[in-house]
Coordinates of C-alpha atoms in Angstrom, one line a residue:
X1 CA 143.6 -14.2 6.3
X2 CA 143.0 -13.2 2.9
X3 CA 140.1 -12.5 0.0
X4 CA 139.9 -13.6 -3.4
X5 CA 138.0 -12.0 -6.0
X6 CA 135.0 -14.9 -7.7
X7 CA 133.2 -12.3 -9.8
X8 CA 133.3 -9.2 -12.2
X9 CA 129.9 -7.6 -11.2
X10 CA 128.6 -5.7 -14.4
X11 CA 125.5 -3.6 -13.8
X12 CA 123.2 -4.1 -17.0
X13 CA 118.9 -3.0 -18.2
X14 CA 119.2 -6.3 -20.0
X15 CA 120.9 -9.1 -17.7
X16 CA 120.7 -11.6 -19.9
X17 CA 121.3 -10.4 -23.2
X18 CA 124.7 -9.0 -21.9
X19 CA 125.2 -12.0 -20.2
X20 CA 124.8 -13.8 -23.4
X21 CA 127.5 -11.6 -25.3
X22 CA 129.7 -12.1 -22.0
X23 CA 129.4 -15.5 -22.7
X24 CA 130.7 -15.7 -26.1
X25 CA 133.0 -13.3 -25.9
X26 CA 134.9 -15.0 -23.5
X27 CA 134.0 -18.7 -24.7
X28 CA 131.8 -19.9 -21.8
X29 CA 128.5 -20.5 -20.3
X30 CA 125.7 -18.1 -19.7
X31 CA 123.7 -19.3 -16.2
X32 CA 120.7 -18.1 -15.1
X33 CA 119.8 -17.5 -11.4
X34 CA 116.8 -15.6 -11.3
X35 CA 117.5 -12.7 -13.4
X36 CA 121.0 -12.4 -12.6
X37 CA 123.6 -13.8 -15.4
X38 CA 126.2 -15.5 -14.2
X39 CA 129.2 -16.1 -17.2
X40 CA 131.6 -18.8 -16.4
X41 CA 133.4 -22.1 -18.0
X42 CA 131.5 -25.6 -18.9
X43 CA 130.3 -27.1 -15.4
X44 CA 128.5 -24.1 -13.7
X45 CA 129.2 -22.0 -10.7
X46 CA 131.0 -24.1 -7.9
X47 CA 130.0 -22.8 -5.1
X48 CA 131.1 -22.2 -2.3
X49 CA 134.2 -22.6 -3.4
X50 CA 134.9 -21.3 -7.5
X51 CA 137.7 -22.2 -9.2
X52 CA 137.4 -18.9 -11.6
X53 CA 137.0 -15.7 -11.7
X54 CA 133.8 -15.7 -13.7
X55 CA 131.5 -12.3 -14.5
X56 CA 128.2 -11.7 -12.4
X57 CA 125.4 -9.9 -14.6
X58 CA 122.7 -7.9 -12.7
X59 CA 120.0 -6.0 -13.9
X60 CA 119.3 -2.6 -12.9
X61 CA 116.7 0.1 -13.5
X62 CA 119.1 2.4 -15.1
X63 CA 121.3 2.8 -17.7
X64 CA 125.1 3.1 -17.9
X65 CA 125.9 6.8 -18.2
X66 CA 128.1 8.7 -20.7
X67 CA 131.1 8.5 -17.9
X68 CA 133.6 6.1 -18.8
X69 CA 133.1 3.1 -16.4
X70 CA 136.7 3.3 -14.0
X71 CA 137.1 -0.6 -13.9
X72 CA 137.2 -2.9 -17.2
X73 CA 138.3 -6.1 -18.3
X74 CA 141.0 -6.6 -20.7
X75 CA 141.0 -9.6 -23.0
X76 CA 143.9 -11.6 -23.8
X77 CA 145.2 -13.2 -27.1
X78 CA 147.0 -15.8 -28.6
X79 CA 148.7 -14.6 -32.1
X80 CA 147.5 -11.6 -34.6
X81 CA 145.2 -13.7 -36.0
X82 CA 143.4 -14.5 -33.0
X83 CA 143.2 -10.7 -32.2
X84 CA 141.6 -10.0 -35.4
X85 CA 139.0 -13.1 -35.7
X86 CA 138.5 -12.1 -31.9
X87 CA 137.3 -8.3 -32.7
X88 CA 135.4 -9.1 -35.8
X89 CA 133.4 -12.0 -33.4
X90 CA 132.4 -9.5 -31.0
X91 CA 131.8 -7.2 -33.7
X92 CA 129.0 -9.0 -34.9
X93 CA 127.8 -9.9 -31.4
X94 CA 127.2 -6.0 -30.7
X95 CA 130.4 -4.6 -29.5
X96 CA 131.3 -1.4 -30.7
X97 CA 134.1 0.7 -31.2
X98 CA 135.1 2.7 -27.7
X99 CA 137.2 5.9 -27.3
X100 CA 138.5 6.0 -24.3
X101 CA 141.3 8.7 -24.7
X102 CA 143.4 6.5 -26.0
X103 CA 145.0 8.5 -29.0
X104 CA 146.6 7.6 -32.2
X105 CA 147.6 3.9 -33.3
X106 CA 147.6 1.5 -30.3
X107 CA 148.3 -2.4 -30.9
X108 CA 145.3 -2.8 -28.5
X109 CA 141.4 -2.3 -30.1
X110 CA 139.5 -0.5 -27.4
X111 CA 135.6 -1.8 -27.2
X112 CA 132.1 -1.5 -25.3
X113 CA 129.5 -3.9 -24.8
X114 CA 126.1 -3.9 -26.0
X115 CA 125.2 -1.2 -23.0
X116 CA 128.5 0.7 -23.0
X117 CA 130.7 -0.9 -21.2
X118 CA 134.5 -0.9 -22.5
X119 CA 136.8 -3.3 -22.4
X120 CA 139.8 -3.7 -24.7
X121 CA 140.8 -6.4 -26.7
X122 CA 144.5 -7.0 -26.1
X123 CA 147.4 -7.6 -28.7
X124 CA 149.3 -10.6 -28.0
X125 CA 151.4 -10.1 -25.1
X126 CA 153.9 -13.3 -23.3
X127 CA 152.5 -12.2 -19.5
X128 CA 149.2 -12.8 -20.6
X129 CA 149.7 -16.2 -22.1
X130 CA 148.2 -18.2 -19.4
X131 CA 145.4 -15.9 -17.8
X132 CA 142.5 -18.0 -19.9
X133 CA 140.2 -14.9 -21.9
X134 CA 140.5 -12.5 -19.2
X135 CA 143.4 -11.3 -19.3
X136 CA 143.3 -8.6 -16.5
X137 CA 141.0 -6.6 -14.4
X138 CA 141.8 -2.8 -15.1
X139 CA 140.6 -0.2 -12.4
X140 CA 141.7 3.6 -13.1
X141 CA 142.7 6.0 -10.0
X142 CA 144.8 8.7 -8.8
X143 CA 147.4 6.2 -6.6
X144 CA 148.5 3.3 -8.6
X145 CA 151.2 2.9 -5.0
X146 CA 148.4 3.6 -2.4
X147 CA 145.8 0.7 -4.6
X148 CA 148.5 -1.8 -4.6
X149 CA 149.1 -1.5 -1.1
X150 CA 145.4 -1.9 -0.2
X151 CA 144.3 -4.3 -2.4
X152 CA 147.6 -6.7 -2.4
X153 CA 146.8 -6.6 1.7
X154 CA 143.2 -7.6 1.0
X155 CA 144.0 -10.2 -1.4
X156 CA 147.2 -11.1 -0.1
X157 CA 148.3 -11.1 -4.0
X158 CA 151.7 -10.7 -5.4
X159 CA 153.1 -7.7 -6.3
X160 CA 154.8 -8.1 -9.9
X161 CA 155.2 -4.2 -11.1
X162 CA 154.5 -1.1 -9.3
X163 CA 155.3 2.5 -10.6
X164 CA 153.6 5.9 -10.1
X165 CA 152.1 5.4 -13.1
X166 CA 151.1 1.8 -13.0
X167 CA 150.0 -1.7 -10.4
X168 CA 150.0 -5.1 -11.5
X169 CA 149.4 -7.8 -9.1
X170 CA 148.1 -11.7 -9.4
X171 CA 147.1 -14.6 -7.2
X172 CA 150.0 -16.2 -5.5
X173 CA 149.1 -19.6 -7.3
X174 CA 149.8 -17.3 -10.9
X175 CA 146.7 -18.5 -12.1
X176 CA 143.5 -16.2 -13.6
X177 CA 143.5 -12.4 -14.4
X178 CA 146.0 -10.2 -13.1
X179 CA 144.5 -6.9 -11.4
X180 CA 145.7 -3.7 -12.3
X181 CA 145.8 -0.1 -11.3
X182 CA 146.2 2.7 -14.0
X183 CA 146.8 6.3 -12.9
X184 CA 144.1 9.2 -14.3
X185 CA 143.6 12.3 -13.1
X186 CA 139.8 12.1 -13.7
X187 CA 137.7 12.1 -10.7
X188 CA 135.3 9.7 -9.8
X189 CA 132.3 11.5 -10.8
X190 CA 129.3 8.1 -10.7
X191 CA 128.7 4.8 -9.1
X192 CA 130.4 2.0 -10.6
X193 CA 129.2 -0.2 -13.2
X194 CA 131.6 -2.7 -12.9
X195 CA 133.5 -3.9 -9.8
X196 CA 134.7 -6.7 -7.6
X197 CA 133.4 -10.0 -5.6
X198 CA 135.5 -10.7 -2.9
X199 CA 134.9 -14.1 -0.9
X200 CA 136.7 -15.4 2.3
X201 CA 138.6 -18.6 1.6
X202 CA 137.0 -21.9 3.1
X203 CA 137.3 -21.7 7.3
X204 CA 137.8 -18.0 6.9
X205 CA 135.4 -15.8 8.6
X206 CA 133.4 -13.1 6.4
X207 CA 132.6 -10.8 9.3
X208 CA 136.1 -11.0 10.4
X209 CA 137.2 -10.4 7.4
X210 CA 135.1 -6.9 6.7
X211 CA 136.7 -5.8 10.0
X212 CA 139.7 -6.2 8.3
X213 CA 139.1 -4.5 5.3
X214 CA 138.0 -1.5 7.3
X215 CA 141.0 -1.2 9.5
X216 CA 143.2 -1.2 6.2
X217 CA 140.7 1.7 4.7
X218 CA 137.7 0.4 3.8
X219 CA 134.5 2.6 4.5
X220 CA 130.7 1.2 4.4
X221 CA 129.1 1.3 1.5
X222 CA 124.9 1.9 1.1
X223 CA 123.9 1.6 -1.9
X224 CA 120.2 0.7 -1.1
X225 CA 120.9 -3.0 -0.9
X226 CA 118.6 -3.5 2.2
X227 CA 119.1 -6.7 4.0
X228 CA 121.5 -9.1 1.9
X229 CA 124.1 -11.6 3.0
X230 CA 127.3 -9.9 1.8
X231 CA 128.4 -6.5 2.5
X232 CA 129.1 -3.4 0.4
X233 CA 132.2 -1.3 0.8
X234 CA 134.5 0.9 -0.5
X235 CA 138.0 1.2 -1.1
X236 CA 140.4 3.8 -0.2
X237 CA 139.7 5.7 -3.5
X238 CA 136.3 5.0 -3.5
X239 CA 135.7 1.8 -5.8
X240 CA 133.2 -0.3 -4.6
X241 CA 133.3 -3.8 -4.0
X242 CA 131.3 -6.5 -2.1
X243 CA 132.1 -9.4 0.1
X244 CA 130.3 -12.4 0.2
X245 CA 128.6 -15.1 1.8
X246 CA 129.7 -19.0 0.7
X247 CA 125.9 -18.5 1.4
X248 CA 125.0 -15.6 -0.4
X249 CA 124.2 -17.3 -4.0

């Protein structure tokens, strides 16, 4: 039994104008489904079984705080040129510059969205080379060991580095993003603007699945959702993340 993640939820006031600069910063197709945006290559959501990890925008009443979000996405490149044409497109679409802590000359250009959300453009780097524009899904914490362990059970990923300092895991099939676990020692202060969409693989059970999560360290999660056909939960550090329904959209 295993998850995979199908979406990067981002919180947004304006779901479909972020959606829209989503869109063409990572070369795909805005969708609408209700006021939800979701981003994802020509041919649409294929549900219920998605071939991508895609990016899910939902509107909310409030706006992203000053707090720097603890999960981003890091997009990959092709050559220097591509990293520059790449920064000076989203640029113009309403990215702006982002310091994150990062300190002196970096070969990376940190970056947030039109509401705040960072991300970082990535130099040119080999691993990346066949990840499509996301390159990785980045979430901070204390226990880069502890996340792995967690969240390579509940993906049933592959472990390819793991330090005190640093995870980096990726689908068995080595296709899409790789996730990855940087150590702070900031606390987790807000709710999260950005996190995971986990879905059971076709004959697997969601239910069964949740129980799952929860015996490896998964704790209930309200957030005020009410009644909805996939459930919120937390992981051992406290990121939240949902699982879904092949229902739920």
């Amino acid at each position: 039994m295993a998850l995979r993640p199908v979406m990067v939820n981002i919180k947004a006031l304006d779901a479909a104008a972020v959606g829209r600069f989503w869109a063409e910063a990572l070369g795909w197709s805005a969708y609408g489904s209700g006021q939800t945006r979701y981003v994802g290559p020509v041919g649409g959501l294929v549900w219920p079984d998605p071939v991508f990890v895609g990016v899910d925008v939902v509107p909310v009443p409030e706006p992203k705080s000053t707090t720097k979000n603890r999960t981003h996405l890091d997009l990959a490149t092709t050559s220097t040129a591509h990293h520059t044409e790449l920064v000076a497109r989203l640029t113009a679409l309403g990215a702006t510059p982002a310091d994150v802590g990062q300190g002196g000359q970096v070969p990376w250009t940190v970056l947030a969205d039109p509401e705040g959300n960072e991300f970082c453009v990535l130099e040119p780097r080999e691993i990346y080379r066949d990840t499509g524009p996301i390159a990785a899904v980045v979430v901070d914490c204390a226990d880069p060991r502890a996340m792995a362990r967690f969240w390579g059970e509940a993906l049933d990923w592959i472990l390819h580095e793991v330090t005190d300092e640093y995870a980096r895991l990726r689908s068995a099939s080595h296709t899409g993003p790789y996730l990855e676990f940087l150590r702070t020692t900031d606390a987790k202060t807000v709710p999260d603007r950005v996190h995971l969409d986990l879905l059971p693989y076709p004959g697997d059970d969601q239910a069964t699945e949740v129980a799952r999560l929860r015996s490896l360290g998964a704790t209930d999660l309200d957030v005020g959702q009410g009644e909805v056909p996939w459930t919120c939960l937390s992981d051992p550090e406290g990121h939240e993340f949902c699982v879904l329904a092949p229902s739920a959209r």
